[in-house]
Tab-separated table of C-alpha atoms in Angstrom:
chain	number	residue	atom	x	y	z
A	174	UNK	CA	20.869	39.097	78.261
A	175	UNK	CA	19.373	36.148	75.858
A	176	UNK	CA	16.440	35.879	78.015
A	177	UNK	CA	15.765	39.499	77.531
A	178	UNK	CA	16.108	39.477	73.685
A	179	UNK	CA	13.935	36.330	73.646
A	180	UNK	CA	11.215	38.465	75.551
A	181	UNK	CA	11.446	41.618	73.611
A	182	UNK	CA	11.416	39.486	70.423
A	183	UNK	CA	7.988	37.547	71.304
A	184	UNK	CA	6.808	41.110	72.677
A	185	UNK	CA	7.155	42.476	69.139
A	186	UNK	CA	5.758	39.523	67.496
A	187	UNK	CA	3.055	39.466	69.659
A	188	UNK	CA	2.351	43.055	69.111
A	189	UNK	CA	1.708	42.787	65.363
A	190	UNK	CA	-1.802	41.750	65.843
A	191	UNK	CA	-2.441	44.772	68.521
A	192	UNK	CA	-1.005	47.105	65.848
A	193	UNK	CA	-3.605	45.914	63.355
A	194	UNK	CA	-6.392	47.155	65.731
A	195	UNK	CA	-5.086	50.631	65.156
A	196	UNK	CA	-5.972	50.269	61.266
A	197	UNK	CA	-9.398	51.938	60.455
A	198	UNK	CA	-12.131	49.886	58.664
A	199	UNK	CA	-13.239	50.658	55.531
A	200	UNK	CA	-16.189	52.824	54.616
A	201	UNK	CA	-16.418	52.526	50.805
A	202	UNK	CA	-13.956	53.540	47.927
A	203	UNK	CA	-12.834	56.813	49.648
A	204	UNK	CA	-12.167	56.517	53.203
A	205	UNK	CA	-11.277	60.329	53.989
A	206	UNK	CA	-10.576	59.948	57.931
A	207	UNK	CA	-8.804	63.406	58.096
A	208	UNK	CA	-11.275	65.187	56.059
A	209	UNK	CA	-9.022	66.301	53.149
A	210	UNK	CA	-11.396	65.897	50.403
A	211	UNK	CA	-14.690	68.000	49.598
A	212	UNK	CA	-17.841	65.994	49.150
A	213	UNK	CA	-17.915	66.654	45.416
A	214	UNK	CA	-14.526	65.479	44.562
A	215	UNK	CA	-15.011	62.495	46.955
A	216	UNK	CA	-18.217	61.620	44.943
A	217	UNK	CA	-16.139	61.895	41.655
A	218	UNK	CA	-13.505	59.731	42.842
A	219	UNK	CA	-16.140	57.214	43.914
A	220	UNK	CA	-17.906	57.261	40.761
A	221	UNK	CA	-14.428	56.513	38.941
A	222	UNK	CA	-13.860	53.792	41.196
A	223	UNK	CA	-17.343	52.394	40.935
A	224	UNK	CA	-17.205	52.205	37.187
A	225	UNK	CA	-13.663	50.576	37.241
A	226	UNK	CA	-15.029	47.825	39.756
A	227	UNK	CA	-17.794	47.371	37.673
A	228	UNK	CA	-16.157	46.913	34.213
A	229	UNK	CA	-13.226	45.300	35.377
A	230	UNK	CA	-13.727	43.916	39.001
A	231	UNK	CA	-10.267	45.692	40.106
A	232	UNK	CA	-10.837	47.905	43.232
A	233	UNK	CA	-9.314	51.270	43.942
A	234	UNK	CA	-9.104	52.496	47.566
A	235	UNK	CA	-8.300	55.874	48.561
A	236	UNK	CA	-7.470	56.650	52.053
A	237	UNK	CA	-6.408	59.675	54.259
A	238	UNK	CA	-5.088	58.901	57.855
A	239	UNK	CA	-3.529	61.393	60.362
A	240	UNK	CA	-0.606	59.412	61.345
A	241	UNK	CA	0.860	55.701	60.306
A	242	UNK	CA	1.503	54.964	64.124
A	243	UNK	CA	2.371	52.415	65.553
A	244	UNK	CA	3.725	51.237	62.234
A	245	UNK	CA	7.231	52.486	61.397
A	246	UNK	CA	6.676	53.770	57.772
A	247	UNK	CA	3.891	54.101	55.560
A	248	UNK	CA	4.942	51.113	53.500
A	249	UNK	CA	4.425	48.955	56.516
A	250	UNK	CA	1.167	50.704	57.348
A	251	UNK	CA	-0.057	50.381	53.893
A	252	UNK	CA	0.747	46.490	53.324
A	253	UNK	CA	-0.987	45.903	56.823
A	254	UNK	CA	-3.982	47.780	55.567
A	255	UNK	CA	-3.987	45.840	52.392
A	256	UNK	CA	-4.144	42.850	54.626
A	257	UNK	CA	-6.978	43.819	56.607
A	258	UNK	CA	-9.048	45.306	53.854
A	259	UNK	CA	-8.044	42.895	51.149
A	260	UNK	CA	-8.924	45.367	48.231
A	261	UNK	CA	-9.414	43.793	44.907
A	262	UNK	CA	-11.184	40.644	43.627
A	263	UNK	CA	-9.820	37.551	45.316
A	264	UNK	CA	-8.854	35.646	42.398
A	265	UNK	CA	-7.382	38.510	40.576
A	266	UNK	CA	-5.534	40.559	43.271
A	267	UNK	CA	-6.244	43.490	41.393
A	268	UNK	CA	-6.511	46.074	44.063
A	269	UNK	CA	-4.863	49.569	44.324
A	270	UNK	CA	-4.648	51.682	47.447
A	271	UNK	CA	-3.910	55.413	47.379
A	272	UNK	CA	-2.794	56.277	50.921
A	273	UNK	CA	-1.582	59.771	52.435
A	274	UNK	CA	-0.585	60.391	55.943
A	275	UNK	CA	-0.709	63.941	57.258
A	276	UNK	CA	1.945	63.770	60.326
A	277	UNK	CA	4.562	62.103	58.186
A	278	UNK	CA	3.664	63.851	55.051
A	279	UNK	CA	3.736	60.987	52.695
A	280	UNK	CA	1.890	59.461	50.222
A	281	UNK	CA	1.734	56.104	48.743
A	282	UNK	CA	0.168	54.024	45.846
A	283	UNK	CA	0.224	50.334	46.814
A	284	UNK	CA	-0.422	48.122	44.096
A	285	UNK	CA	-1.833	44.494	44.278
A	286	UNK	CA	-0.150	41.593	42.806
A	287	UNK	CA	-2.248	41.187	40.196
A	288	UNK	CA	-1.632	44.874	38.791
A	289	UNK	CA	1.776	44.845	39.130
A	290	UNK	CA	2.395	44.309	35.517
A	291	UNK	CA	0.094	47.210	34.614
A	292	UNK	CA	1.369	49.777	37.369
A	293	UNK	CA	5.040	48.837	38.002
A	294	UNK	CA	6.887	50.672	40.480
A	295	UNK	CA	8.361	53.349	38.376
A	296	UNK	CA	4.976	54.111	36.945
A	297	UNK	CA	3.543	54.630	40.405
A	298	UNK	CA	6.186	56.913	41.121
A	299	UNK	CA	5.343	58.851	38.179
A	300	UNK	CA	1.839	58.937	38.935
A	301	UNK	CA	2.743	60.493	42.292
A	302	UNK	CA	5.479	62.733	40.878
A	303	UNK	CA	3.618	64.358	37.882
A	304	UNK	CA	-0.014	64.053	39.048
A	305	UNK	CA	-0.826	63.835	42.665
A	306	UNK	CA	2.248	65.532	44.555
A	307	UNK	CA	1.799	69.034	42.383
A	308	UNK	CA	-1.669	69.203	44.029
A	309	UNK	CA	-0.447	67.791	47.215
A	310	UNK	CA	1.934	70.567	47.543
A	311	UNK	CA	-0.663	73.183	47.340
A	312	UNK	CA	-2.648	71.540	50.147
A	313	UNK	CA	-5.347	70.152	47.366
A	314	UNK	CA	-5.682	66.731	48.199
A	315	UNK	CA	-8.864	66.168	46.575
A	316	UNK	CA	-7.833	66.955	43.260
A	317	UNK	CA	-4.442	65.074	43.763
A	318	UNK	CA	-6.333	61.957	44.673
A	319	UNK	CA	-8.779	62.374	41.865
A	320	UNK	CA	-5.956	62.919	39.214
A	321	UNK	CA	-4.328	59.777	40.824
A	322	UNK	CA	-7.307	57.554	40.748
A	323	UNK	CA	-8.365	58.561	37.055
A	324	UNK	CA	-4.794	57.494	35.853
A	325	UNK	CA	-4.757	54.531	37.850
A	326	UNK	CA	-8.268	53.845	36.396
A	327	UNK	CA	-6.478	54.362	32.877
A	328	UNK	CA	-3.776	52.036	33.510
A	329	UNK	CA	-6.586	49.221	34.740
A	330	UNK	CA	-8.594	49.772	31.944
A	331	UNK	CA	-5.676	49.243	29.587
A	332	UNK	CA	-4.625	46.066	31.286
A	333	UNK	CA	-8.196	44.625	30.851
A	334	UNK	CA	-8.543	46.346	27.540
A	335	UNK	CA	-11.814	47.662	28.538
A	336	UNK	CA	-13.281	51.398	27.478
A	337	UNK	CA	-14.052	53.115	30.619
A	338	UNK	CA	-16.017	55.539	28.240
A	339	UNK	CA	-16.601	59.160	29.380
A	340	UNK	CA	-15.768	59.550	33.114
A	341	UNK	CA	-17.829	62.513	33.126
A	342	UNK	CA	-15.486	64.600	34.945
A	343	UNK	CA	-16.826	68.206	35.107
A	344	UNK	CA	-14.990	71.223	33.725
A	345	UNK	CA	-13.102	73.097	36.174
A	346	UNK	CA	-14.821	76.579	37.009
A	347	UNK	CA	-13.386	79.095	34.551
A	348	UNK	CA	-13.659	82.010	36.848
A	349	UNK	CA	-10.194	81.198	38.237
A	350	UNK	CA	-7.796	81.787	35.231
A	351	UNK	CA	-5.321	83.889	36.722
A	352	UNK	CA	-1.779	82.500	36.045
A	353	UNK	CA	1.585	83.879	37.305
A	354	UNK	CA	3.439	85.030	34.444
A	355	UNK	CA	6.788	83.383	35.853
A	356	UNK	CA	5.214	80.019	36.018
A	357	UNK	CA	7.129	78.523	33.377
A	358	UNK	CA	4.875	75.433	33.695
A	359	UNK	CA	2.468	76.328	31.085
A	360	UNK	CA	4.096	74.930	27.818
A	361	UNK	CA	5.266	72.016	29.941
A	362	UNK	CA	1.795	71.231	31.111
A	363	UNK	CA	-0.044	71.861	27.760
A	364	UNK	CA	2.325	69.372	26.010
A	365	UNK	CA	1.943	67.143	28.908
A	366	UNK	CA	-1.691	66.729	28.474
A	367	UNK	CA	-1.884	66.926	24.815
A	368	UNK	CA	0.703	63.832	25.080
A	369	UNK	CA	-1.572	62.171	27.319
A	370	UNK	CA	-4.591	62.809	25.279
A	371	UNK	CA	-3.178	61.355	22.136
A	372	UNK	CA	-1.403	58.442	23.874
A	373	UNK	CA	-4.872	57.327	25.244
A	374	UNK	CA	-6.000	57.267	21.592
A	375	UNK	CA	-8.620	60.015	22.157
A	376	UNK	CA	-10.393	57.762	24.586
A	377	UNK	CA	-9.872	60.025	27.296
A	378	UNK	CA	-10.731	63.900	26.674
A	379	UNK	CA	-10.721	64.413	30.329
A	380	UNK	CA	-7.115	65.120	30.641
A	381	UNK	CA	-8.060	68.232	28.958
A	382	UNK	CA	-10.089	69.273	31.687
A	383	UNK	CA	-7.003	69.226	34.030
A	384	UNK	CA	-5.261	71.436	31.617
A	385	UNK	CA	-6.286	74.788	33.178
A	386	UNK	CA	-5.535	73.260	36.801
A	387	UNK	CA	-2.100	72.107	36.468
A	388	UNK	CA	-0.571	74.530	34.012
A	389	UNK	CA	-1.310	77.427	36.761
A	390	UNK	CA	-0.301	77.098	40.285
A	391	UNK	CA	-3.898	77.885	41.736
A	392	UNK	CA	-5.851	76.419	44.724
A	393	UNK	CA	-8.521	74.096	43.746
A	394	UNK	CA	-10.670	73.147	46.490
A	395	UNK	CA	-14.032	73.037	45.270
A	396	UNK	CA	-12.864	74.519	42.219
A	397	UNK	CA	-14.272	71.678	39.815
A	398	UNK	CA	-17.774	72.605	38.719
A	399	UNK	CA	-20.562	70.210	39.259
A	400	UNK	CA	-21.804	69.786	35.868
A	401	UNK	CA	-23.407	66.322	35.275
A	402	UNK	CA	-22.564	65.044	38.628
A	403	UNK	CA	-25.793	64.481	40.176
A	404	UNK	CA	-24.114	61.499	42.199
A	405	UNK	CA	-25.774	58.889	40.901
A	406	UNK	CA	-25.896	57.990	37.369
A	407	UNK	CA	-23.166	55.429	37.669
A	408	UNK	CA	-25.145	53.761	40.552
A	409	UNK	CA	-23.976	55.783	43.641
A	410	UNK	CA	-25.098	52.314	44.356
A	411	UNK	CA	-24.362	50.730	47.633
A	412	UNK	CA	-20.705	49.854	48.116
A	413	UNK	CA	-20.566	46.023	48.868
A	414	UNK	CA	-17.134	45.798	50.327
A	415	UNK	CA	-13.688	44.825	49.151
A	416	UNK	CA	-13.205	41.351	47.182
A	417	UNK	CA	-10.310	39.483	49.024
A	418	UNK	CA	-7.396	40.676	46.974
A	419	UNK	CA	-3.770	40.276	47.971
A	420	UNK	CA	-0.740	42.618	47.953
A	421	UNK	CA	2.899	42.154	47.555
A	422	UNK	CA	4.439	45.215	48.636
A	423	UNK	CA	4.684	46.686	45.018
A	424	UNK	CA	4.017	50.506	44.357
A	425	UNK	CA	5.912	53.706	45.273
A	426	UNK	CA	6.004	56.353	47.905
A	427	UNK	CA	6.716	60.078	48.093
A	428	UNK	CA	7.165	62.660	50.844
A	429	UNK	CA	5.786	66.078	50.147
B	216	UNK	CA	-17.520	-19.531	76.050
B	217	UNK	CA	-20.129	-17.855	78.022
B	218	UNK	CA	-22.083	-15.268	76.375
B	219	UNK	CA	-20.845	-12.621	78.830
B	220	UNK	CA	-17.616	-13.410	78.119
B	221	UNK	CA	-17.872	-13.147	74.336
B	222	UNK	CA	-19.647	-9.803	74.557
B	223	UNK	CA	-16.726	-8.301	76.661
B	224	UNK	CA	-14.308	-9.762	74.150
B	225	UNK	CA	-16.109	-8.305	71.380
B	226	UNK	CA	-16.433	-4.905	73.017
B	227	UNK	CA	-12.850	-4.885	73.889
B	228	UNK	CA	-11.894	-5.762	70.390
B	229	UNK	CA	-14.206	-2.802	69.148
B	230	UNK	CA	-12.479	-0.445	71.609
B	231	UNK	CA	-9.050	-1.515	70.342
B	232	UNK	CA	-10.091	-1.187	66.934
B	233	UNK	CA	-11.495	2.364	67.577
B	234	UNK	CA	-8.421	3.372	69.326
B	235	UNK	CA	-5.957	1.917	66.598
B	236	UNK	CA	-8.029	3.877	64.015
B	237	UNK	CA	-7.950	7.126	65.938
B	238	UNK	CA	-4.386	6.657	66.279
B	239	UNK	CA	-3.684	6.234	62.748
B	240	UNK	CA	-5.902	8.960	61.713
B	241	UNK	CA	-4.214	11.370	64.236
B	242	UNK	CA	-0.862	10.296	62.854
B	243	UNK	CA	-1.944	10.764	59.238
B	244	UNK	CA	-3.334	14.014	59.919
B	245	UNK	CA	-0.338	15.444	61.981
B	246	UNK	CA	2.168	14.273	59.429
B	247	UNK	CA	0.220	15.922	56.494
B	248	UNK	CA	-0.172	19.065	58.779
B	249	UNK	CA	3.582	19.125	59.167
B	250	UNK	CA	4.227	18.530	55.352
B	251	UNK	CA	1.870	21.396	54.709
B	252	UNK	CA	3.681	23.592	56.960
B	253	UNK	CA	6.922	22.988	55.660
B	254	UNK	CA	5.684	23.474	52.375
B	255	UNK	CA	4.470	26.896	53.150
B	256	UNK	CA	7.989	27.853	54.610
B	257	UNK	CA	9.294	26.712	50.965
B	258	UNK	CA	6.703	28.795	49.176
B	259	UNK	CA	7.431	31.667	51.325
B	260	UNK	CA	11.183	31.528	50.745
B	261	UNK	CA	10.764	30.945	47.060
B	262	UNK	CA	9.338	34.603	47.206
B	263	UNK	CA	12.111	35.772	49.011
B	264	UNK	CA	14.532	34.269	46.398
B	265	UNK	CA	12.375	35.996	43.364
B	266	UNK	CA	12.595	39.132	44.833
B	267	UNK	CA	16.502	38.948	45.552
B	268	UNK	CA	16.808	37.909	41.874
B	269	UNK	CA	14.589	40.682	40.756
B	270	UNK	CA	16.605	43.329	42.771
B	271	UNK	CA	19.693	41.625	41.587
B	272	UNK	CA	18.563	42.187	37.815
B	273	UNK	CA	17.969	45.935	38.665
B	274	UNK	CA	21.191	46.614	39.987
B	275	UNK	CA	23.304	46.540	36.609
B	276	UNK	CA	20.748	48.885	35.231
B	277	UNK	CA	20.969	51.304	38.048
B	278	UNK	CA	24.970	50.981	38.020
B	279	UNK	CA	25.005	51.906	34.358
B	280	UNK	CA	22.646	55.016	34.704
B	281	UNK	CA	24.939	56.205	37.882
B	282	UNK	CA	28.171	55.432	35.755
B	283	UNK	CA	26.774	57.733	32.850
B	284	UNK	CA	26.866	60.678	35.205
B	285	UNK	CA	29.488	59.716	37.639
B	286	UNK	CA	32.090	57.189	35.937
B	287	UNK	CA	34.910	58.174	38.263
B	288	UNK	CA	33.423	56.842	41.504
B	289	UNK	CA	34.879	53.384	40.825
B	290	UNK	CA	35.197	52.165	44.455
B	291	UNK	CA	31.509	52.037	45.063
B	292	UNK	CA	30.732	50.121	41.513
B	293	UNK	CA	33.181	47.556	42.675
B	294	UNK	CA	31.894	47.126	45.911
B	295	UNK	CA	28.255	46.525	44.416
B	296	UNK	CA	29.710	44.003	42.094
B	297	UNK	CA	31.586	42.015	44.834
B	298	UNK	CA	28.682	42.122	47.107
B	299	UNK	CA	26.248	40.796	44.242
B	300	UNK	CA	28.589	37.791	43.617
B	301	UNK	CA	28.761	37.133	47.102
B	302	UNK	CA	24.955	37.045	47.253
B	303	UNK	CA	24.525	35.157	44.035
B	304	UNK	CA	26.957	32.440	45.858
B	305	UNK	CA	25.013	31.977	49.086
B	306	UNK	CA	23.692	28.489	49.727
B	307	UNK	CA	21.900	28.940	53.245
B	308	UNK	CA	19.404	31.246	54.858
B	309	UNK	CA	22.197	32.642	56.843
B	310	UNK	CA	24.321	33.158	53.777
B	311	UNK	CA	21.726	34.781	52.076
B	312	UNK	CA	21.007	37.228	54.949
B	313	UNK	CA	24.648	38.351	55.319
B	314	UNK	CA	25.021	38.750	51.383
B	315	UNK	CA	21.903	40.750	51.447
B	316	UNK	CA	23.131	43.137	54.210
B	317	UNK	CA	26.451	43.496	52.132
B	318	UNK	CA	24.720	44.522	48.950
B	319	UNK	CA	22.363	46.808	50.850
B	320	UNK	CA	25.386	48.671	52.550
B	321	UNK	CA	26.969	48.944	48.905
B	322	UNK	CA	23.864	50.349	47.414
B	323	UNK	CA	23.287	52.955	50.348
B	324	UNK	CA	27.017	53.981	49.653
B	325	UNK	CA	26.097	54.350	46.051
B	326	UNK	CA	23.210	56.488	46.886
B	327	UNK	CA	25.069	58.575	48.955
B	328	UNK	CA	27.449	59.197	45.943
B	329	UNK	CA	24.433	60.084	43.978
B	330	UNK	CA	23.745	63.085	46.291
B	331	UNK	CA	26.560	64.770	44.735
B	332	UNK	CA	25.222	64.742	41.239
B	333	UNK	CA	21.859	66.720	41.039
B	334	UNK	CA	21.555	65.883	37.077
B	335	UNK	CA	21.539	62.455	38.041
B	336	UNK	CA	19.260	62.722	40.903
B	337	UNK	CA	16.641	64.330	38.678
B	338	UNK	CA	17.082	62.117	35.678
B	339	UNK	CA	13.861	60.369	34.872
B	340	UNK	CA	15.306	57.263	34.222
B	341	UNK	CA	17.134	57.250	37.376
B	342	UNK	CA	14.276	58.103	39.369
B	343	UNK	CA	12.158	55.170	37.868
B	344	UNK	CA	15.046	52.777	38.526
B	345	UNK	CA	15.101	54.015	42.329
B	346	UNK	CA	11.347	53.555	42.483
B	347	UNK	CA	11.681	49.951	41.053
B	348	UNK	CA	14.468	49.234	43.603
B	349	UNK	CA	12.621	50.631	46.593
B	350	UNK	CA	9.641	48.437	45.499
B	351	UNK	CA	11.683	45.490	45.488
B	352	UNK	CA	12.960	46.177	48.891
B	353	UNK	CA	9.598	46.675	50.200
B	354	UNK	CA	8.431	43.312	48.646
B	355	UNK	CA	11.431	41.681	50.297
B	356	UNK	CA	10.410	43.074	53.471
B	357	UNK	CA	6.737	41.929	53.007
B	358	UNK	CA	8.247	38.501	51.918
B	359	UNK	CA	10.465	38.434	54.797
B	360	UNK	CA	7.752	38.918	57.222
B	361	UNK	CA	5.665	36.170	55.697
B	362	UNK	CA	8.519	33.737	55.505
B	363	UNK	CA	9.315	34.352	59.344
B	364	UNK	CA	5.748	34.052	60.153
B	365	UNK	CA	5.417	30.544	58.292
B	366	UNK	CA	8.716	29.354	59.925
B	367	UNK	CA	7.453	30.537	63.141
B	368	UNK	CA	4.336	28.293	62.743
B	369	UNK	CA	6.328	25.349	61.478
B	370	UNK	CA	9.184	25.710	64.338
B	371	UNK	CA	6.475	25.808	66.977
B	372	UNK	CA	4.670	22.810	65.621
B	373	UNK	CA	7.507	20.405	65.378
B	374	UNK	CA	8.853	20.980	68.898
B	375	UNK	CA	5.458	20.112	70.531
B	376	UNK	CA	4.990	16.884	71.653
B	377	UNK	CA	3.439	14.451	70.451
B	378	UNK	CA	4.055	15.894	67.016
B	379	UNK	CA	7.704	16.011	67.758
B	380	UNK	CA	7.814	12.268	67.125
B	381	UNK	CA	6.344	12.216	63.753
B	382	UNK	CA	8.345	15.258	62.893
B	383	UNK	CA	11.457	13.468	64.064
B	384	UNK	CA	10.513	10.635	62.010
B	385	UNK	CA	10.420	12.597	59.017
B	386	UNK	CA	13.550	14.312	59.385
B	387	UNK	CA	11.839	17.683	59.902
B	388	UNK	CA	14.258	20.341	61.401
B	389	UNK	CA	13.645	23.716	62.706
B	390	UNK	CA	14.010	26.273	59.706
B	391	UNK	CA	16.067	29.605	60.135
B	392	UNK	CA	14.486	32.775	60.233
B	393	UNK	CA	15.558	35.374	57.599
B	394	UNK	CA	17.160	37.967	59.584
B	395	UNK	CA	18.370	40.955	57.713
B	396	UNK	CA	19.207	44.617	59.067
B	397	UNK	CA	16.505	47.274	58.614
B	398	UNK	CA	17.940	49.898	56.614
B	399	UNK	CA	16.304	53.248	55.853
B	400	UNK	CA	14.246	52.708	52.681
B	401	UNK	CA	15.566	54.260	49.601
B	402	UNK	CA	12.877	56.493	48.667
B	403	UNK	CA	13.851	58.805	45.810
B	404	UNK	CA	12.716	62.452	46.642
B	405	UNK	CA	11.910	64.552	43.281
B	406	UNK	CA	12.872	68.165	43.717
B	407	UNK	CA	10.281	70.450	41.984
B	408	UNK	CA	12.384	73.938	42.664
B	409	UNK	CA	14.003	75.228	39.841
């Protein structure tokens, strides 16, 4: 009996490197393996991540996968992925991974050691609840990830006391302005974004861009107009790989 | 003494010197390696300790928030207090694991109770605390895996001959693995329906 347990244990232990082989390799800041994010939004997310990296050295990775198998939970998958990809600068451990797994309908924000002060677990949960989940529940993963990335970028910018400047997020197409009257979310959304705007010291006027999108329940796929996004003014420059940052398991998860 | 014999002696001497130096070198290297591996386990344990402490610090806050909505559920609060005390008094890896399991049990019972209080469940403060708690549990899981990895490597190294001799002379013994029950992660679910 003990022998059996011993063998099983050794087997499980020996399997973990095998598990790691099922983890994908990264291709850039956005790694949309399940094709949830449309091209324009992907470019926008990359642009934000690019700017964050250039101005602070911190690295944000967005990942969509079909399933977290063979890992048992999105947390286990996420930390294993962080060990493989090593997002963030090595000496600062300032990486963040935003991950969604479709089969399990789970989303997680994984925060590197160096950013645990800027994005504590409660804050990560809040970002998920208030900015990402509303979009995810409508099937609009692109907007959800974009909103999450921008928010995370904001926290990083605060941490490094840096002005990310005009993130040049385009205005949502105004054609879609139908709002369900029983929504009830309109005043709440408006107040929320006014608060966000003023808390940001007016640095970010971009939250107002989201005003229309979150106050109504509408589909957003490709809803963002593409003004000023010639995909290159920030250097759609070549992605040079992640910097070797470590993670400790901080962050938050949600089902949707 | 004939020239040939003298050469032979010198060669012999040189060989012996090389052997002694090699042995000495191996001895020092292995000794240092074992010390480093042990230090790795200590550092990894420190991280576990760190997270346990952090979790312990979170709990009174969590309990107070729950009490604000469900003060009559005295039994769960007592269980948690007892489990915390036991964990605080733990002195070995084993005792810590046991204490952890008990506290974990008490916490999950608390969360079952919380299910009966929807106002509490949707309270922002409570949600944030739950996230923090889930975060420390996750960090503990990560710290535990890393600790056990260092222990595995260390234990492996000290039982293999001839390193085992040095290990013995240094008084190094196998370290315990930190084995705790894998409980379901306590992830808060936010209900958007009104």
